[in-house]
Short mmCIF file of C-alpha atoms in Angstrom, two decimals:
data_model
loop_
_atom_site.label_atom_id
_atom_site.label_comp_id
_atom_site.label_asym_id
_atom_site.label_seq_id
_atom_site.Cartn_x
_atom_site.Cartn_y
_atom_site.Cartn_z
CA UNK A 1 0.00 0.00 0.00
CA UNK A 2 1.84 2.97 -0.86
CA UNK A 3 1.59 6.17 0.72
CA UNK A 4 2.81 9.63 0.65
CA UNK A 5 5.48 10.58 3.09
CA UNK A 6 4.34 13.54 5.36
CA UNK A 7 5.44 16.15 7.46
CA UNK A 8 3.79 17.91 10.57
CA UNK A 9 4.80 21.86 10.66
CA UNK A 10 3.03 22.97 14.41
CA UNK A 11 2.76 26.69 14.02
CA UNK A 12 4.81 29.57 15.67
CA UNK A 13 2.31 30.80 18.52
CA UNK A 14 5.01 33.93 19.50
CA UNK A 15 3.26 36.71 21.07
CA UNK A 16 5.87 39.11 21.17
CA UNK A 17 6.72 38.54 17.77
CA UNK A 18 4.74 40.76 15.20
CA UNK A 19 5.17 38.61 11.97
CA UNK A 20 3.16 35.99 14.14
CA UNK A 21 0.93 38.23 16.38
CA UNK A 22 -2.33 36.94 16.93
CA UNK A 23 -1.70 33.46 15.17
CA UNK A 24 -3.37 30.40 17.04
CA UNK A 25 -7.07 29.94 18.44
CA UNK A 26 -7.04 31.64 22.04
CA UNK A 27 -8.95 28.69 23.69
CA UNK A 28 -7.54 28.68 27.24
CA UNK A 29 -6.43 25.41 29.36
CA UNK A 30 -5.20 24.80 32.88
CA UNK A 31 -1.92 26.01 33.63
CA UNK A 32 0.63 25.04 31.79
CA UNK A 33 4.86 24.40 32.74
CA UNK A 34 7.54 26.32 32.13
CA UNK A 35 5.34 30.24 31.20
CA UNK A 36 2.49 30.62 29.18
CA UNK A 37 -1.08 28.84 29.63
CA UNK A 38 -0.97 25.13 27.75
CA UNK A 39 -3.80 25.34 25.24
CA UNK A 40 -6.73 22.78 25.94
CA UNK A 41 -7.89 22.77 22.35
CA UNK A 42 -6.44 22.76 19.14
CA UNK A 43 -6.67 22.49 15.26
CA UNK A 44 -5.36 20.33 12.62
CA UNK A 45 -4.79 21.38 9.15
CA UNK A 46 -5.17 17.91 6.84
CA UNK A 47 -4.25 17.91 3.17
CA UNK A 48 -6.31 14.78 2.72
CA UNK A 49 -10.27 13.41 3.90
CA UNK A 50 -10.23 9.76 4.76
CA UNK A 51 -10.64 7.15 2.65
CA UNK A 52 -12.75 5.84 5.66
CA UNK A 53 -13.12 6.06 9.16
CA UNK A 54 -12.61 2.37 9.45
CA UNK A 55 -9.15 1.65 10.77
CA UNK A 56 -8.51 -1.37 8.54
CA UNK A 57 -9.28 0.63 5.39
CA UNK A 58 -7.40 3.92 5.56
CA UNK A 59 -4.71 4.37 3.42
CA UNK A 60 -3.87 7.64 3.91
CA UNK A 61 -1.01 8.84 5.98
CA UNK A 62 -3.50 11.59 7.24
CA UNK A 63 -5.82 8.61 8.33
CA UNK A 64 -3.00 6.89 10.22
CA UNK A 65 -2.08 10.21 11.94
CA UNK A 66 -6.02 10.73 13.60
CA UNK A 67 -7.13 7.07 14.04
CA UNK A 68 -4.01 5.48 15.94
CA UNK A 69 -5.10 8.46 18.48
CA UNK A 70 -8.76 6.59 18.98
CA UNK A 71 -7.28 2.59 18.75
CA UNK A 72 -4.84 0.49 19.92
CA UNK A 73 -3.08 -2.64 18.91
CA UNK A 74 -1.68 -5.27 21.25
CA UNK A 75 1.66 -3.79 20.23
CA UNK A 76 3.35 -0.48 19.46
CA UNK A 77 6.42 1.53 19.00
CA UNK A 78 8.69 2.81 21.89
CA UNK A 79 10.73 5.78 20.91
CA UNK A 80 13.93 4.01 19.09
CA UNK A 81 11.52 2.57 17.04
CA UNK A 82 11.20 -1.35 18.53
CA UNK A 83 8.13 -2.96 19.02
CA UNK A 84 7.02 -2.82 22.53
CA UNK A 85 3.36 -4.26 24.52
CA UNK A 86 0.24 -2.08 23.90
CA UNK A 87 -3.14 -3.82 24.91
CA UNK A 88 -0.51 -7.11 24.82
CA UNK A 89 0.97 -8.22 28.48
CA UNK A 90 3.04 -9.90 26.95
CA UNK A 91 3.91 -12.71 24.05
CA UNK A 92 6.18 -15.68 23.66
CA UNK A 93 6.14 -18.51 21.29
CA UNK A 94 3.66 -21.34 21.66
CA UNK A 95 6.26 -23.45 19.81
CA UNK A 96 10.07 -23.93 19.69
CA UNK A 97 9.97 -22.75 15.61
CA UNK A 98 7.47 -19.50 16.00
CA UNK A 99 4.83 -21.17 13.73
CA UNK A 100 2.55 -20.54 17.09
CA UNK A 101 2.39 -17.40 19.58
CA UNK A 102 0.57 -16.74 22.99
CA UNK A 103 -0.66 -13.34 23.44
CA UNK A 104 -1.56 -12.31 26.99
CA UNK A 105 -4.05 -9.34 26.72
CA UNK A 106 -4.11 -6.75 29.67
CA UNK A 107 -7.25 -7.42 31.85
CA UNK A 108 -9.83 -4.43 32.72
CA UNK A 109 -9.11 -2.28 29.68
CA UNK A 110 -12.23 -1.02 28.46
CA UNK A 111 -13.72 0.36 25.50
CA UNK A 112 -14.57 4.33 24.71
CA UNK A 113 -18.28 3.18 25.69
CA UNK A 114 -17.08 1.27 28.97
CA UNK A 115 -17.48 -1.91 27.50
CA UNK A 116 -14.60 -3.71 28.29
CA UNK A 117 -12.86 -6.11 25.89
CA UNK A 118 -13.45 -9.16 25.00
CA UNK A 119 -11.16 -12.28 23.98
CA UNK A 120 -13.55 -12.18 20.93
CA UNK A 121 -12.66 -8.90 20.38
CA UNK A 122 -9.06 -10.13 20.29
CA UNK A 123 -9.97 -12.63 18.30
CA UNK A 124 -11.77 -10.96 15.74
CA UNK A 125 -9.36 -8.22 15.41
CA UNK A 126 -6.82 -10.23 14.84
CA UNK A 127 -7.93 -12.15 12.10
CA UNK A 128 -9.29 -8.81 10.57
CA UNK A 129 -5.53 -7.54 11.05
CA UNK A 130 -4.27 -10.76 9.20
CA UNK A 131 -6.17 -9.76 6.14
CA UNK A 132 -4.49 -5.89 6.12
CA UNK A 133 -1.08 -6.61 6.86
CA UNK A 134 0.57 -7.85 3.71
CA UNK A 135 3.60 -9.50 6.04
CA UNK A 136 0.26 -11.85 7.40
CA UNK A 137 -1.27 -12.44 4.30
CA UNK A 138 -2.17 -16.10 4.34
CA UNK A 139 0.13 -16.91 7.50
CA UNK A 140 -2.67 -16.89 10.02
CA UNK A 141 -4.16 -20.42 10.02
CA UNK A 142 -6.31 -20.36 13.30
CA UNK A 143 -6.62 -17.78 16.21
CA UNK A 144 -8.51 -19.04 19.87
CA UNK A 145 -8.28 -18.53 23.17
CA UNK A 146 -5.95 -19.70 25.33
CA UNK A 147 -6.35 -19.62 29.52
CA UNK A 148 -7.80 -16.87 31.37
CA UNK A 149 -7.07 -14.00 28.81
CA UNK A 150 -4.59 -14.96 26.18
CA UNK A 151 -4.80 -15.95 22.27
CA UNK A 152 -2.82 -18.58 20.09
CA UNK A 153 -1.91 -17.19 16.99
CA UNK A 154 -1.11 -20.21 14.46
CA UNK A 155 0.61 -19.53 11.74
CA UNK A 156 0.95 -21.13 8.46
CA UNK A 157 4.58 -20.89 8.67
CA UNK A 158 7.49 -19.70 11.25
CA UNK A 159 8.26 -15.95 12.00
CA UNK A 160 10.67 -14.98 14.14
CA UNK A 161 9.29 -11.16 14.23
CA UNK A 162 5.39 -11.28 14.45
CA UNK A 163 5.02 -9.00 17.16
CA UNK A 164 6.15 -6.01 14.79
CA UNK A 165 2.85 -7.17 12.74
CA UNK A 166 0.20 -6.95 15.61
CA UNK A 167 0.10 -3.14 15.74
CA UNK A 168 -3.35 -3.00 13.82
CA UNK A 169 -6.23 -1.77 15.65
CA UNK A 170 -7.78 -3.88 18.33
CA UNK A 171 -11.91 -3.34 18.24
CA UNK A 172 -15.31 -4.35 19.06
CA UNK A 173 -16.05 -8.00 16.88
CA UNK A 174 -18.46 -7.49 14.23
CA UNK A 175 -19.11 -3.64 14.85
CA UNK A 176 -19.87 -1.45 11.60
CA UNK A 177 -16.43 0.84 11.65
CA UNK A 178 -17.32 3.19 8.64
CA UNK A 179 -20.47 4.72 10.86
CA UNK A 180 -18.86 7.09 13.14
CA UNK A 181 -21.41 6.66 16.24
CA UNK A 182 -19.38 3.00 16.01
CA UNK A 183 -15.92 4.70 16.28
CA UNK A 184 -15.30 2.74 19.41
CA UNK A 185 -11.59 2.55 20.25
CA UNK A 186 -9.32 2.18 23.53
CA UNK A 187 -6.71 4.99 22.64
CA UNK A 188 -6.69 8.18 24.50
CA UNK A 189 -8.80 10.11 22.28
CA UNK A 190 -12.37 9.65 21.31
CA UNK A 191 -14.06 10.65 17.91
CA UNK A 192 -16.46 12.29 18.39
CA UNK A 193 -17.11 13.78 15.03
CA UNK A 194 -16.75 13.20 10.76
CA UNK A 195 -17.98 15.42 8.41
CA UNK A 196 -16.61 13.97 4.84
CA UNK A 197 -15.10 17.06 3.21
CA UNK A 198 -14.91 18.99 6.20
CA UNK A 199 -13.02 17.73 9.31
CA UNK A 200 -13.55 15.34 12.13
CA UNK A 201 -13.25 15.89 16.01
CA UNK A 202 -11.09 14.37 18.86
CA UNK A 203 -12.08 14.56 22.57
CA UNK A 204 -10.10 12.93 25.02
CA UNK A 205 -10.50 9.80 26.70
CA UNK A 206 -10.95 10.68 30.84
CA UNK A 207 -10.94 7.11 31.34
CA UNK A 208 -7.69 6.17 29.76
CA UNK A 209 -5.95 3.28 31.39
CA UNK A 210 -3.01 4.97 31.30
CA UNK A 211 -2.31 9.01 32.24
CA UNK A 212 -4.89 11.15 30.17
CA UNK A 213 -4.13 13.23 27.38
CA UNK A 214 -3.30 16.88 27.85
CA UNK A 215 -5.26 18.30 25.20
CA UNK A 216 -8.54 18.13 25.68
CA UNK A 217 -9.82 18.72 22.38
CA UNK A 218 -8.44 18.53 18.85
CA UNK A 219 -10.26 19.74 15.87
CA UNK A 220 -9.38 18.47 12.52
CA UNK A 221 -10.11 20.51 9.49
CA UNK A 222 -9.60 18.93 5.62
CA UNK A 223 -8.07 21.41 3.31
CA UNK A 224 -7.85 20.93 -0.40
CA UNK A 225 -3.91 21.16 -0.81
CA UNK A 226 -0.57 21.99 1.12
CA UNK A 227 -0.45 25.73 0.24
CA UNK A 228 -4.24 25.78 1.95
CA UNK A 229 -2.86 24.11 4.99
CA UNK A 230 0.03 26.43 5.47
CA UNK A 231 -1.81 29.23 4.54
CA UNK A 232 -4.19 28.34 7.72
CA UNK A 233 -1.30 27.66 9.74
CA UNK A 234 -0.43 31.45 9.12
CA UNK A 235 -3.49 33.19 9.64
CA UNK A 236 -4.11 31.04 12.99
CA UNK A 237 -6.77 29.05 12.16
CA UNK A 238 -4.48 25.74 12.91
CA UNK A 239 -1.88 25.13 14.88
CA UNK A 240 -0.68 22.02 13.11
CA UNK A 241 -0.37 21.62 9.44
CA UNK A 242 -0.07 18.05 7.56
CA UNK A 243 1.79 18.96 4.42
CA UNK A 244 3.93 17.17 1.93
CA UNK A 245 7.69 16.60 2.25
CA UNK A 246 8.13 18.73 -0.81
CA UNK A 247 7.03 21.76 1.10
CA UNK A 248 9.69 23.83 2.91
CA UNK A 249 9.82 23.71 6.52
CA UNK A 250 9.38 27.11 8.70
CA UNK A 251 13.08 27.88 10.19
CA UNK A 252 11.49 28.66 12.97
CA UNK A 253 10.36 25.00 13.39
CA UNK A 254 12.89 21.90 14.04
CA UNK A 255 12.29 19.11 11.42
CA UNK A 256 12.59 15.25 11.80
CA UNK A 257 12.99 13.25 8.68
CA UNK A 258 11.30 9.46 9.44
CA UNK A 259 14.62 7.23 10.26
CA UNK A 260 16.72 5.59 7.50
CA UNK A 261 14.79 2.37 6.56
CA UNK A 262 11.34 3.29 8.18
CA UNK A 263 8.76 0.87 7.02
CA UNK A 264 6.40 2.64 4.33
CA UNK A 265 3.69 5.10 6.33
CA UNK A 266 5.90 6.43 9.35
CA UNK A 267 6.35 10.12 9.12
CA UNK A 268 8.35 13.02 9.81
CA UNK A 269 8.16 16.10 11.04
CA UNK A 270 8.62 20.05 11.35
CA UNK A 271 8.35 21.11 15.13
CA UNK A 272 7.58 24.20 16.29
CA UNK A 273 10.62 25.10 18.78
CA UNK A 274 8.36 25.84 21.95
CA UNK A 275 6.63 22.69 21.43
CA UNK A 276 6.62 20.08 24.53
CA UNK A 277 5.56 16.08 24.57
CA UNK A 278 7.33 15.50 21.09
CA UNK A 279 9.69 13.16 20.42
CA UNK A 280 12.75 12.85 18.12
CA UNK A 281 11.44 9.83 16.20
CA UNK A 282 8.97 9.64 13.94
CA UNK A 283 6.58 7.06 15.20
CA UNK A 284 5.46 8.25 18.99
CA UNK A 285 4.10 11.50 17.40
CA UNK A 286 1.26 9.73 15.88
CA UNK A 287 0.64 9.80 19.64
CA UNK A 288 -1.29 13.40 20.75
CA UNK A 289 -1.34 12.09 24.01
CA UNK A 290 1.46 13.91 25.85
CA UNK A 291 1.39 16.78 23.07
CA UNK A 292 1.62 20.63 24.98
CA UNK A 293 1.36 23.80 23.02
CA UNK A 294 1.41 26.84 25.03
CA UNK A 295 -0.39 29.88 24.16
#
């Protein structure tokens, strides 16, 4: 699945300056660190719509950017970019030859609704995730429960590095994922809101398993191209812009290119210098979670 290579520019929010004067929403938050009040609400300039809301038919890079904000998968990225646990406790092979897995699946994790998660769930999603990833195309043979809260994975053939594959979205069996009132993840953010053409709407998650997001709020509005986005960026109606690699970076942001050998879909990125809660490489950002922009 190919995709186009993106980078985030975060806007310059300098009072003092009077190039930027005025830019950014003036929402207010609690308190934030280190000067300034921390923003509780924010916007998102997108150069692309989804292709769906349904996490295991996006395509876009824009797509991957919102959604892995509202699920989870049993594994995910730590900051050097190896696979670490998500929803997964933990996983070891079944078998000497890693032609079977067992997946232990944190207990008590719940649904945006409150519903908390089944093995099914599991289940399901994993065999949904089988038929997305192109590395698990026609390697996963049989999926079932195992003990208490654990799944086998059996696969059709050995591989040594399957946790790297189980990042795909973990949600509710049989649920229709294209109808937004069914947008029913685990990650820190809730949407709350699709309009195709227009935007969509994050709120956060106050019953996140782990510590809450500090942005409360994060609009995201669709713009036809990258000039549009930047030109929002400038006149402060965002204060992040989703724009192609082509386009040149601010100087007054820092940019990280995705690492050397990056699988296909993990971005870069332009930073804004006063920006807290982001990281170096390319694959936490996707995370808004510990994101601070102060006013």
């Amino acid at each position: 699945m190919k995709r186009q290579r993106y980078y985030i520019i975060l806007s310059v929010l300098l009072v003092f300056t009077l190039i930027f004067a005025g830019c950014g929403p003036s929402e207010e938050g609690g308190g934030g660190e280190g000067g300034g009040t921390a923003l509780s609400e924010i916007t998102v300039a997108a150069t692309s719509d989804f292709e769906s809301i349904d996490p295991f038919v996006y395509t876009s890079d824009g797509a991957n950017l919102i959604l892995r904000n509202v699920y989870e998968g049993l594994a995910t990225y730590k900051e050097d970019g190896t696979v670490t646990e998500g929803l997964a406790q933990s996983w070891m092979k079944a078998t000497p030859d890693g032609k079977e897995w067992l997946v232990q699946v944190k207990m008590a994790i719940k649904f945006h609704d409150g519903v908390q998660i089944t093995i099914d769930d599991v289940i399901y999603s994993v065999k949904k995730g089988a038929e997305m990833i192109p590395e698990l195309a026609g390697k996963v043979a049989d999926v079932y429960s195992k003990g208490s809260f654990g799944v086998n994975i059996v696969l059709t053939e050995p591989m040594e590095n399957l946790p790297q594959y189980l990042t795909f979205p973990i949600v509710r069996a049989n649920s229709n994922l294209a109808d937004v009132a069914n947008a029913n993840g685990t990650g820190a953010y809730k949407l709350t809101a699709y309009e195709k053409g227009v935007g969509c709407t994050l709120e956060r998650n106050d019953r996140y398993y782990q510590k809450p997001a500090k942005i409360e709020k994060i609009n995201v509005k669709f713009y036809a191209d990258s000039a549009a986005a930047l030109a929002a960026l400038g006149n402060g109606e965002a204060h992040i812009a989703a724009v192609s690699a082509d386009d040149t970076a601010p100087d007054t942001c820092n940019v990280y290119a995705a690492p050397e050998g990056a699988a296909d879909g993990v971005l870069g990125a332009a930073v804004d210098k006063r920006i807290e809660g982001f990281s170096a490489y390319a694959v936490p950002w996707w995370n808004f979670r510990t994101l601070t922009i102060a006013e």
